[in-house]
PDB file of C-alpha atoms in Angstrom:
ATOM      1  CA  MET A   1      -0.102   0.196   0.018  1.00 47.00           C
ATOM      2  CA  ASN A   2       1.521   3.294  -1.124  1.00 50.00           C
ATOM      3  CA  SER A   3       1.505   6.324   1.604  1.00 45.00           C
ATOM      4  CA  LYS A   4      -1.286   8.410  -0.549  1.00 47.00           C
ATOM      5  CA  LYS A   5      -3.582   5.497   0.060  1.00 45.00           C
ATOM      6  CA  PHE A   6      -2.699   4.954   3.523  1.00 40.00           C
ATOM      7  CA  PHE A   7      -3.228   8.360   4.795  1.00 40.00           C
ATOM      8  CA  ALA A   8      -6.296   8.506   2.626  1.00 43.00           C
ATOM      9  CA  ILE A   9      -7.863   5.545   4.687  1.00 39.00           C
ATOM     10  CA  ALA A  10      -7.030   7.118   7.848  1.00 40.00           C
ATOM     11  CA  PHE A  11      -8.325  10.248   7.482  1.00 39.00           C
ATOM     12  CA  VAL A  12     -11.491   8.131   6.698  1.00 39.00           C
ATOM     13  CA  PHE A  13     -11.115   6.359   9.876  1.00 39.00           C
ATOM     14  CA  ALA A  14     -10.552   9.523  11.528  1.00 39.00           C
ATOM     15  CA  PHE A  15     -14.092  10.615  10.501  1.00 37.00           C
ATOM     16  CA  VAL A  16     -15.829   7.605  11.260  1.00 39.00           C
ATOM     17  CA  PHE A  17     -14.253   7.351  14.794  1.00 39.00           C
ATOM     18  CA  SER A  18     -14.897  10.560  15.641  1.00 39.00           C
ATOM     19  CA  THR A  19     -17.520  10.288  19.105  1.00 41.00           C
ATOM     20  CA  LYS A  20     -17.978  11.541  22.454  1.00 55.00           C
ATOM     21  CA  ALA A  21     -17.125   8.169  23.903  1.00 73.00           C
ATOM     22  CA  GLN A  22     -15.172   7.684  26.896  1.00 83.00           C
ATOM     23  CA  ASP A  23     -11.186   7.727  26.051  1.00 86.00           C
ATOM     24  CA  ILE A  24      -9.052   5.072  25.621  1.00 90.00           C
ATOM     25  CA  VAL A  25      -6.576   5.166  28.574  1.00 88.00           C
ATOM     26  CA  PRO A  26      -3.155   6.172  26.904  1.00 89.00           C
ATOM     27  CA  ILE A  27      -0.224   3.926  27.520  1.00 92.00           C
ATOM     28  CA  LYS A  28       2.963   5.996  26.814  1.00 91.00           C
ATOM     29  CA  TYR A  29       5.679   3.695  27.085  1.00 94.00           C
ATOM     30  CA  TYR A  30       4.143   1.567  24.692  1.00 94.00           C
ATOM     31  CA  TYR A  31       7.773   0.416  22.795  1.00 94.00           C
ATOM     32  CA  ASN A  32       7.417  -2.361  24.948  1.00 91.00           C
ATOM     33  CA  ASN A  33       3.902  -2.829  25.435  1.00 94.00           C
ATOM     34  CA  LEU A  34       2.261  -2.990  22.258  1.00 97.00           C
ATOM     35  CA  ASN A  35       0.064  -5.694  23.160  1.00 98.00           C
ATOM     36  CA  TYR A  36      -2.000  -3.044  25.038  1.00 97.00           C
ATOM     37  CA  TYR A  37      -2.986  -1.709  21.614  1.00 98.00           C
ATOM     38  CA  ASN A  38      -2.605  -4.831  19.543  1.00 98.00           C
ATOM     39  CA  PRO A  39      -3.527  -8.703  21.087  1.00 98.00           C
ATOM     40  CA  ALA A  40      -1.331  -9.987  18.427  1.00 98.00           C
ATOM     41  CA  ALA A  41       1.848  -8.251  19.221  1.00 97.00           C
ATOM     42  CA  GLY A  42       4.405  -8.221  22.415  1.00 93.00           C
ATOM     43  CA  LEU A  43       7.280 -10.239  23.793  1.00 94.00           C
ATOM     44  CA  ARG A  44       9.486 -10.079  20.815  1.00 90.00           C
ATOM     45  CA  ASP A  45      12.388 -11.418  22.447  1.00 87.00           C
ATOM     46  CA  THR A  46      12.514 -15.519  22.285  1.00 86.00           C
ATOM     47  CA  SER A  47      14.006 -15.494  25.527  1.00 89.00           C
ATOM     48  CA  VAL A  48      11.338 -14.398  26.950  1.00 94.00           C
ATOM     49  CA  HIS A  49       7.953 -16.315  27.650  1.00 96.00           C
ATOM     50  CA  HIS A  50       5.949 -14.870  30.270  1.00 97.00           C
ATOM     51  CA  LYS A  51       5.824 -11.046  31.439  1.00 97.00           C
ATOM     52  CA  ALA A  52       3.828  -9.768  34.398  1.00 98.00           C
ATOM     53  CA  GLN A  53       3.984  -5.846  34.673  1.00 98.00           C
ATOM     54  CA  VAL A  54       2.074  -3.030  36.861  1.00 98.00           C
ATOM     55  CA  TYR A  55       1.864   0.597  34.584  1.00 97.00           C
ATOM     56  CA  GLY A  56       0.731   3.710  36.527  1.00 95.00           C
ATOM     57  CA  SER A  57       0.324   7.209  35.374  1.00 92.00           C
ATOM     58  CA  TYR A  58      -0.236  10.567  37.093  1.00 90.00           C
ATOM     59  CA  LYS A  59      -1.078  13.629  35.631  1.00 83.00           C
ATOM     60  CA  PHE A  60       0.124  17.136  36.840  1.00 81.00           C
ATOM     61  CA  ILE A  61      -2.040  20.177  35.919  1.00 70.00           C
ATOM     62  CA  GLN A  62      -2.801  23.578  37.819  1.00 61.00           C
ATOM     63  CA  ASN A  63      -6.581  23.512  36.470  1.00 59.00           C
ATOM     64  CA  PRO A  64      -7.801  19.636  36.246  1.00 55.00           C
ATOM     65  CA  PRO A  65     -10.634  19.181  33.842  1.00 54.00           C
ATOM     66  CA  VAL A  66     -13.839  18.377  35.517  1.00 51.00           C
ATOM     67  CA  TRP A  67     -14.076  14.931  33.352  1.00 48.00           C
ATOM     68  CA  LYS A  68     -10.956  13.280  34.517  1.00 57.00           C
ATOM     69  CA  SER A  69      -8.825  12.658  37.604  1.00 58.00           C
ATOM     70  CA  TYR A  70      -5.833  10.825  38.061  1.00 68.00           C
ATOM     71  CA  PRO A  71      -3.850   8.505  38.704  1.00 82.00           C
ATOM     72  CA  MET A  72      -4.659   5.521  36.325  1.00 91.00           C
ATOM     73  CA  VAL A  73      -3.027   2.327  37.285  1.00 95.00           C
ATOM     74  CA  MET A  74      -2.698  -1.095  34.937  1.00 97.00           C
ATOM     75  CA  ALA A  75      -2.043  -4.741  35.660  1.00 98.00           C
ATOM     76  CA  ASN A  76      -1.266  -7.097  32.786  1.00 98.00           C
ATOM     77  CA  TYR A  77       0.129 -10.533  32.105  1.00 98.00           C
ATOM     78  CA  GLU A  78       1.316 -11.726  28.581  1.00 98.00           C
ATOM     79  CA  GLY A  79       2.431 -15.260  27.944  1.00 98.00           C
ATOM     80  CA  LYS A  80       3.935 -17.772  25.218  1.00 96.00           C
ATOM     81  CA  PHE A  81       2.809 -21.433  25.058  1.00 96.00           C
ATOM     82  CA  GLY A  82       3.202 -24.698  23.106  1.00 93.00           C
ATOM     83  CA  ASN A  83       6.435 -23.883  21.263  1.00 90.00           C
ATOM     84  CA  ASP A  84       5.669 -19.940  21.463  1.00 91.00           C
ATOM     85  CA  HIS A  85       2.516 -20.779  18.962  1.00 94.00           C
ATOM     86  CA  SER A  86      -0.311 -19.557  21.254  1.00 97.00           C
ATOM     87  CA  LEU A  87      -0.259 -16.244  23.006  1.00 97.00           C
ATOM     88  CA  VAL A  88      -2.240 -15.318  26.067  1.00 98.00           C
ATOM     89  CA  ASN A  89      -2.878 -11.975  27.803  1.00 98.00           C
ATOM     90  CA  ALA A  90      -5.052 -10.185  30.199  1.00 98.00           C
ATOM     91  CA  TYR A  91      -5.621  -7.031  31.889  1.00 98.00           C
ATOM     92  CA  TYR A  92      -6.860  -5.011  34.589  1.00 98.00           C
ATOM     93  CA  VAL A  93      -7.399  -1.374  33.974  1.00 96.00           C
ATOM     94  CA  PHE A  94      -8.678   1.618  36.478  1.00 95.00           C
ATOM     95  CA  ASP A  95      -9.307   4.744  35.817  1.00 90.00           C
ATOM     96  CA  ASN A  96     -11.553   7.735  37.573  1.00 85.00           C
ATOM     97  CA  TYR A  97     -13.885  10.157  35.982  1.00 76.00           C
ATOM     98  CA  SER A  98     -15.974  12.601  37.362  1.00 71.00           C
ATOM     99  CA  PHE A  99     -19.055  10.807  37.381  1.00 82.00           C
ATOM    100  CA  TYR A 100     -17.886   7.440  37.387  1.00 87.00           C
ATOM    101  CA  SER A 101     -14.865   4.931  38.016  1.00 90.00           C
ATOM    102  CA  ARG A 102     -14.232   2.770  35.209  1.00 93.00           C
ATOM    103  CA  HIS A 103     -12.974  -1.216  35.776  1.00 95.00           C
ATOM    104  CA  GLN A 104     -11.769  -2.434  32.466  1.00 96.00           C
ATOM    105  CA  ILE A 105     -11.027  -6.251  32.301  1.00 98.00           C
ATOM    106  CA  SER A 106      -9.521  -7.807  29.004  1.00 98.00           C
ATOM    107  CA  VAL A 107      -8.604 -11.515  28.234  1.00 98.00           C
ATOM    108  CA  GLY A 108      -7.090 -12.256  24.973  1.00 98.00           C
ATOM    109  CA  TYR A 109      -5.560 -14.888  22.924  1.00 98.00           C
ATOM    110  CA  GLY A 110      -3.282 -14.931  20.175  1.00 98.00           C
ATOM    111  CA  TYR A 111      -1.828 -17.387  17.386  1.00 98.00           C
ATOM    112  CA  ASN A 112       1.806 -17.379  16.030  1.00 96.00           C
ATOM    113  CA  PHE A 113       2.456 -18.507  12.485  1.00 95.00           C
ATOM    114  CA  LEU A 114       6.090 -19.364  12.474  1.00 90.00           C
ATOM    115  CA  ILE A 115       7.531 -19.087   9.157  1.00 88.00           C
ATOM    116  CA  LYS A 116      11.133 -19.959   7.820  1.00 82.00           C
ATOM    117  CA  GLU A 117      13.801 -17.637   7.723  1.00 76.00           C
ATOM    118  CA  LYS A 118      12.803 -16.038  10.985  1.00 84.00           C
ATOM    119  CA  HIS A 119       9.139 -14.664   9.343  1.00 93.00           C
ATOM    120  CA  GLN A 120       6.293 -14.614  12.112  1.00 95.00           C
ATOM    121  CA  LEU A 121       2.855 -13.385  11.391  1.00 97.00           C
ATOM    122  CA  ARG A 122       0.479 -13.318  14.603  1.00 98.00           C
ATOM    123  CA  LEU A 123      -3.184 -13.103  14.656  1.00 98.00           C
ATOM    124  CA  GLY A 124      -4.831 -12.027  17.943  1.00 98.00           C
ATOM    125  CA  ILE A 125      -8.444 -11.479  19.375  1.00 98.00           C
ATOM    126  CA  ARG A 126      -9.496 -10.162  22.753  1.00 98.00           C
ATOM    127  CA  ALA A 127     -12.506  -9.466  24.758  1.00 98.00           C
ATOM    128  CA  ASN A 128     -12.837  -6.305  27.011  1.00 97.00           C
ATOM    129  CA  PHE A 129     -15.231  -5.910  29.768  1.00 97.00           C
ATOM    130  CA  GLY A 130     -15.741  -2.287  30.764  1.00 95.00           C
ATOM    131  CA  LEU A 131     -17.479  -1.961  34.284  1.00 96.00           C
ATOM    132  CA  PHE A 132     -18.440   1.737  34.920  1.00 94.00           C
ATOM    133  CA  SER A 133     -19.110   2.345  38.449  1.00 93.00           C
ATOM    134  CA  LEU A 134     -21.612   5.671  38.940  1.00 90.00           C
ATOM    135  CA  ARG A 135     -21.712   8.179  41.347  1.00 85.00           C
ATOM    136  CA  LYS A 136     -25.022   9.896  40.940  1.00 82.00           C
ATOM    137  CA  SER A 137     -24.416  12.430  43.187  1.00 80.00           C
ATOM    138  CA  GLU A 138     -22.222  14.097  40.549  1.00 79.00           C
ATOM    139  CA  ILE A 139     -24.279  13.812  37.529  1.00 79.00           C
ATOM    140  CA  ASN A 140     -26.415  16.896  36.703  1.00 75.00           C
ATOM    141  CA  HIS A 141     -26.268  16.701  33.245  1.00 70.00           C
ATOM    142  CA  LEU A 142     -29.025  14.177  32.682  1.00 71.00           C
ATOM    143  CA  PRO A 143     -32.003  12.724  34.817  1.00 72.00           C
ATOM    144  CA  THR A 144     -30.589   9.761  37.479  1.00 74.00           C
ATOM    145  CA  ASP A 145     -34.125   8.261  38.339  1.00 77.00           C
ATOM    146  CA  ASN A 146     -33.707   5.331  35.774  1.00 78.00           C
ATOM    147  CA  LEU A 147     -29.684   4.966  35.915  1.00 86.00           C
ATOM    148  CA  LYS A 148     -28.053   1.833  37.300  1.00 89.00           C
ATOM    149  CA  ASN A 149     -25.409   2.214  40.115  1.00 91.00           C
ATOM    150  CA  MET A 150     -23.388   0.260  37.430  1.00 94.00           C
ATOM    151  CA  TYR A 151     -22.939  -0.620  33.445  1.00 94.00           C
ATOM    152  CA  VAL A 152     -20.836  -3.095  31.856  1.00 96.00           C
ATOM    153  CA  LEU A 153     -20.108  -2.778  28.346  1.00 97.00           C
ATOM    154  CA  PRO A 154     -18.411  -5.750  26.669  1.00 97.00           C
ATOM    155  CA  ASP A 155     -16.315  -5.068  23.349  1.00 98.00           C
ATOM    156  CA  LEU A 156     -13.763  -6.429  20.875  1.00 98.00           C
ATOM    157  CA  ASP A 157     -10.094  -5.869  20.214  1.00 98.00           C
ATOM    158  CA  PHE A 158      -8.115  -7.758  17.178  1.00 98.00           C
ATOM    159  CA  GLY A 159      -4.956  -7.118  15.625  1.00 98.00           C
ATOM    160  CA  ILE A 160      -2.399  -8.499  13.177  1.00 98.00           C
ATOM    161  CA  GLN A 161       1.639  -8.299  13.421  1.00 98.00           C
ATOM    162  CA  TYR A 162       4.354  -9.377  11.517  1.00 97.00           C
ATOM    163  CA  TYR A 163       7.942  -9.999  12.677  1.00 96.00           C
ATOM    164  CA  TRP A 164      11.157 -10.500  10.410  1.00 95.00           C
ATOM    165  CA  LYS A 165      14.673 -10.492  11.972  1.00 91.00           C
ATOM    166  CA  GLY A 166      14.563  -6.996  13.605  1.00 93.00           C
ATOM    167  CA  MET A 167      11.576  -5.621  11.697  1.00 96.00           C
ATOM    168  CA  PHE A 168       7.846  -5.113  13.554  1.00 97.00           C
ATOM    169  CA  VAL A 169       4.806  -3.856  11.670  1.00 98.00           C
ATOM    170  CA  GLY A 170       1.030  -4.341  12.820  1.00 98.00           C
ATOM    171  CA  LEU A 171      -2.535  -3.217  12.624  1.00 98.00           C
ATOM    172  CA  SER A 172      -5.374  -3.496  14.946  1.00 98.00           C
ATOM    173  CA  GLY A 173      -8.552  -2.178  16.378  1.00 98.00           C
ATOM    174  CA  LYS A 174      -9.651  -1.887  19.792  1.00 97.00           C
ATOM    175  CA  ASN A 175     -13.441  -1.733  21.323  1.00 97.00           C
ATOM    176  CA  LEU A 176     -14.800  -2.391  17.543  1.00 97.00           C
ATOM    177  CA  ILE A 177     -18.311  -2.865  18.348  1.00 96.00           C
ATOM    178  CA  GLY A 178     -18.361   0.481  20.434  1.00 95.00           C
ATOM    179  CA  ASN A 179     -20.797  -0.596  22.736  1.00 96.00           C
ATOM    180  CA  LYS A 180     -22.803   2.059  24.679  1.00 94.00           C
ATOM    181  CA  ALA A 181     -25.368   2.689  27.526  1.00 92.00           C
ATOM    182  CA  THR A 182     -28.382   5.312  26.694  1.00 87.00           C
ATOM    183  CA  VAL A 183     -30.966   6.892  29.130  1.00 82.00           C
ATOM    184  CA  GLU A 184     -34.107   8.344  27.562  1.00 77.00           C
ATOM    185  CA  GLY A 185     -32.564   7.712  24.084  1.00 80.00           C
ATOM    186  CA  GLU A 186     -29.539   9.719  24.511  1.00 82.00           C
ATOM    187  CA  THR A 187     -25.936   7.805  24.799  1.00 86.00           C
ATOM    188  CA  PHE A 188     -24.164   8.827  28.244  1.00 85.00           C
ATOM    189  CA  LEU A 189     -21.710   5.886  28.300  1.00 91.00           C
ATOM    190  CA  LYS A 190     -20.008   4.385  25.231  1.00 93.00           C
ATOM    191  CA  ASN A 191     -16.472   2.566  24.259  1.00 95.00           C
ATOM    192  CA  GLN A 192     -14.205   4.684  22.279  1.00 94.00           C
ATOM    193  CA  ARG A 193     -13.228   2.992  18.935  1.00 96.00           C
ATOM    194  CA  GLY A 194      -9.401   2.946  18.217  1.00 97.00           C
ATOM    195  CA  ILE A 195      -7.275   2.066  15.274  1.00 98.00           C
ATOM    196  CA  TYR A 196      -3.360   1.527  15.364  1.00 98.00           C
ATOM    197  CA  PHE A 197      -0.635   1.270  13.230  1.00 98.00           C
ATOM    198  CA  ASN A 198       2.824   0.704  14.583  1.00 98.00           C
ATOM    199  CA  PHE A 199       5.988   0.172  12.743  1.00 98.00           C
ATOM    200  CA  GLY A 200       9.721  -0.598  13.752  1.00 98.00           C
ATOM    201  CA  TYR A 201      13.052  -1.964  13.448  1.00 97.00           C
ATOM    202  CA  ASP A 202      15.624  -3.275  15.921  1.00 96.00           C
ATOM    203  CA  PHE A 203      19.212  -2.336  14.533  1.00 95.00           C
ATOM    204  CA  VAL A 204      21.826  -4.167  16.610  1.00 92.00           C
ATOM    205  CA  VAL A 205      25.258  -2.700  16.682  1.00 90.00           C
ATOM    206  CA  LYS A 206      28.245  -4.825  17.665  1.00 83.00           C
ATOM    207  CA  GLU A 207      25.994  -6.856  20.093  1.00 81.00           C
ATOM    208  CA  ASN A 208      26.002  -4.831  22.998  1.00 88.00           C
ATOM    209  CA  TYR A 209      23.900  -1.898  21.533  1.00 94.00           C
ATOM    210  CA  GLN A 210      20.508  -1.842  20.036  1.00 96.00           C
ATOM    211  CA  ILE A 211      18.866   1.053  18.225  1.00 97.00           C
ATOM    212  CA  SER A 212      15.257   0.937  17.503  1.00 97.00           C
ATOM    213  CA  PRO A 213      13.091   3.597  15.491  1.00 98.00           C
ATOM    214  CA  TYR A 214       9.457   3.318  15.796  1.00 98.00           C
ATOM    215  CA  THR A 215       6.076   4.811  14.870  1.00 98.00           C
ATOM    216  CA  LEU A 216       2.473   4.575  16.003  1.00 98.00           C
ATOM    217  CA  VAL A 217      -0.128   6.099  14.100  1.00 98.00           C
ATOM    218  CA  SER A 218      -3.586   6.291  16.247  1.00 97.00           C
ATOM    219  CA  ILE A 219      -7.283   7.033  15.071  1.00 96.00           C
ATOM    220  CA  GLU A 220      -9.397   7.216  18.234  1.00 94.00           C
ATOM    221  CA  LYS A 221     -11.249  10.703  18.547  1.00 89.00           C
ATOM    222  CA  ASP A 222      -8.446  12.406  15.903  1.00 92.00           C
ATOM    223  CA  LEU A 223      -5.388  11.226  14.001  1.00 95.00           C
ATOM    224  CA  GLN A 224      -2.248  10.942  15.850  1.00 96.00           C
ATOM    225  CA  PHE A 225       1.383  10.587  14.780  1.00 97.00           C
ATOM    226  CA  GLU A 226       4.499   9.789  17.272  1.00 98.00           C
ATOM    227  CA  LEU A 227       7.902   8.789  16.129  1.00 98.00           C
ATOM    228  CA  GLY A 228      10.069   7.354  19.016  1.00 98.00           C
ATOM    229  CA  LEU A 229      13.731   6.214  19.245  1.00 98.00           C
ATOM    230  CA  MET A 230      15.034   3.741  21.810  1.00 98.00           C
ATOM    231  CA  VAL A 231      18.638   2.720  22.594  1.00 97.00           C
ATOM    232  CA  ASN A 232      19.454  -0.443  24.353  1.00 96.00           C
ATOM    233  CA  PHE A 233      22.615  -0.700  26.477  1.00 95.00           C
ATOM    234  CA  PHE A 234      23.813  -4.160  26.935  1.00 89.00           C
ATOM    235  CA  LYS A 235      20.578  -5.631  27.145  1.00 86.00           C
ATOM    236  CA  TYR A 236      20.518  -4.119  30.359  1.00 92.00           C
ATOM    237  CA  VAL A 237      19.638  -0.296  30.271  1.00 96.00           C
ATOM    238  CA  GLU A 238      17.246   1.384  27.366  1.00 97.00           C
ATOM    239  CA  VAL A 239      16.670   4.882  26.826  1.00 98.00           C
ATOM    240  CA  GLY A 240      14.507   6.759  24.804  1.00 98.00           C
ATOM    241  CA  TYR A 241      12.408   9.471  23.259  1.00 98.00           C
ATOM    242  CA  GLN A 242       9.090   9.968  21.625  1.00 98.00           C
ATOM    243  CA  PHE A 243       7.254  12.945  19.910  1.00 98.00           C
ATOM    244  CA  ASN A 244       3.633  13.409  18.811  1.00 97.00           C
ATOM    245  CA  LEU A 245       3.981  15.422  15.768  1.00 96.00           C
ATOM    246  CA  LEU A 246       0.089  17.032  16.246  1.00 93.00           C
ATOM    247  CA  GLN A 247       0.335  17.709  20.013  1.00 92.00           C
ATOM    248  CA  LEU A 248       3.720  18.802  20.277  1.00 95.00           C
ATOM    249  CA  GLN A 249       4.392  16.246  23.051  1.00 96.00           C
ATOM    250  CA  ASN A 250       7.746  15.558  24.016  1.00 97.00           C
ATOM    251  CA  THR A 251       8.135  12.255  26.183  1.00 98.00           C
ATOM    252  CA  TYR A 252      11.383  10.762  27.484  1.00 98.00           C
ATOM    253  CA  LEU A 253      11.847   7.314  28.890  1.00 98.00           C
ATOM    254  CA  VAL A 254      14.099   4.900  30.598  1.00 98.00           C
ATOM    255  CA  SER A 255      14.126   1.434  32.148  1.00 97.00           C
ATOM    256  CA  GLY A 256      16.719  -0.943  33.393  1.00 97.00           C
ATOM    257  CA  TYR A 257      16.739  -4.375  35.323  1.00 96.00           C
ATOM    258  CA  ILE A 258      17.407  -4.047  39.255  1.00 95.00           C
ATOM    259  CA  ALA A 259      17.592  -7.726  39.138  1.00 94.00           C
ATOM    260  CA  LYS A 260      17.802 -10.697  36.920  1.00 90.00           C
ATOM    261  CA  LYS A 261      14.097 -10.834  35.811  1.00 95.00           C
ATOM    262  CA  VAL A 262      12.956  -7.691  37.159  1.00 97.00           C
ATOM    263  CA  ARG A 263      12.900  -4.480  35.370  1.00 97.00           C
ATOM    264  CA  ILE A 264      11.680  -0.745  36.115  1.00 97.00           C
ATOM    265  CA  GLY A 265      11.003   1.878  34.286  1.00 97.00           C
ATOM    266  CA  ALA A 266       9.601   5.798  33.857  1.00 97.00           C
ATOM    267  CA  SER A 267       8.479   8.240  31.379  1.00 97.00           C
ATOM    268  CA  PHE A 268       8.090  11.689  31.874  1.00 97.00           C
ATOM    269  CA  ASP A 269       5.994  13.863  29.144  1.00 95.00           C
ATOM    270  CA  HIS A 270       4.892  17.509  28.013  1.00 94.00           C
ATOM    271  CA  SER A 271       3.705  19.621  25.547  1.00 92.00           C
ATOM    272  CA  PHE A 272       4.643  22.716  23.645  1.00 92.00           C
ATOM    273  CA  ILE A 273       1.084  23.468  23.098  1.00 90.00           C
ATOM    274  CA  ARG A 274      -0.748  22.293  26.639  1.00 84.00           C
ATOM    275  CA  SER A 275       0.320  22.727  30.254  1.00 82.00           C
ATOM    276  CA  ASP A 276      -0.191  19.220  31.742  1.00 82.00           C
ATOM    277  CA  LEU A 277       2.553  17.072  32.879  1.00 89.00           C
ATOM    278  CA  ASN A 278       2.970  13.109  32.715  1.00 91.00           C
ATOM    279  CA  LEU A 279       4.466  11.003  34.638  1.00 94.00           C
ATOM    280  CA  ASN A 280       4.241   7.428  34.039  1.00 95.00           C
ATOM    281  CA  PHE A 281       6.183   4.158  35.480  1.00 96.00           C
ATOM    282  CA  LEU A 282       6.422   0.419  35.578  1.00 97.00           C
ATOM    283  CA  LEU A 283       7.207  -2.489  37.390  1.00 98.00           C
ATOM    284  CA  ALA A 284       7.757  -5.735  35.110  1.00 97.00           C
ATOM    285  CA  LEU A 285       8.579  -9.378  35.806  1.00 97.00           C
ATOM    286  CA  GLN A 286       9.941 -10.863  33.000  1.00 95.00           C
ATOM    287  CA  LEU A 287      10.615 -15.049  32.487  1.00 95.00           C
TER     288      LEU A 287
END
């Protein structure tokens, strides 16, 4: 597919998916967490078969918006089974808004087609269950007499990911059904749809260093382009930088091993056009 066709399709998706739905929780340290956006991605390192992780985010802002309050916390697991053919993942995500708290539980499965000469084609699917716990005392924009205390909105993710040597490329969608809850015929809760394209390459330099340029194109409420560069030293420490082209947002990333199988990391981002600052952290066990 040439670039003109790709951008044309991207703008069509941007129009179709533009909505007032509840935001998808952003994961800024996605270089090692692409599985969150794509159920077919993740665990590129052939020596790692299981990963359990805790990820969190906190927003620093002088005048916080009424529609969202941080922090956000995520716990997830990724595993490979059956000679690396079967891929299993599970997520729990919590975030807090003005009139509800959201608990999201996701369970996914993928299959890895191992092809000769180090080619891998992965297909993945994931079921999402968004549990919205309402705080009716905070709701003043609609009548609350017929509202439940909790709503469950199930949904579906799908993805395809391709690996060859150091290259990785994939296309995926989150909340493809876009389930919603209505009151008196009006939508007041809805799962935000998202479409994602990722691409990158891991260049190994003298076995001890790895340089990885990558990109993530996302279409949620709007179209976003992010470019990143990660540098890995001796497979123990990595530092990186990401730039969001449309939000003029800078993200600085670092992670490293504090024990043989335990990795910690953090990222910090700021924008040239917005005042909010975001701090993200992760703690991962890899086996």
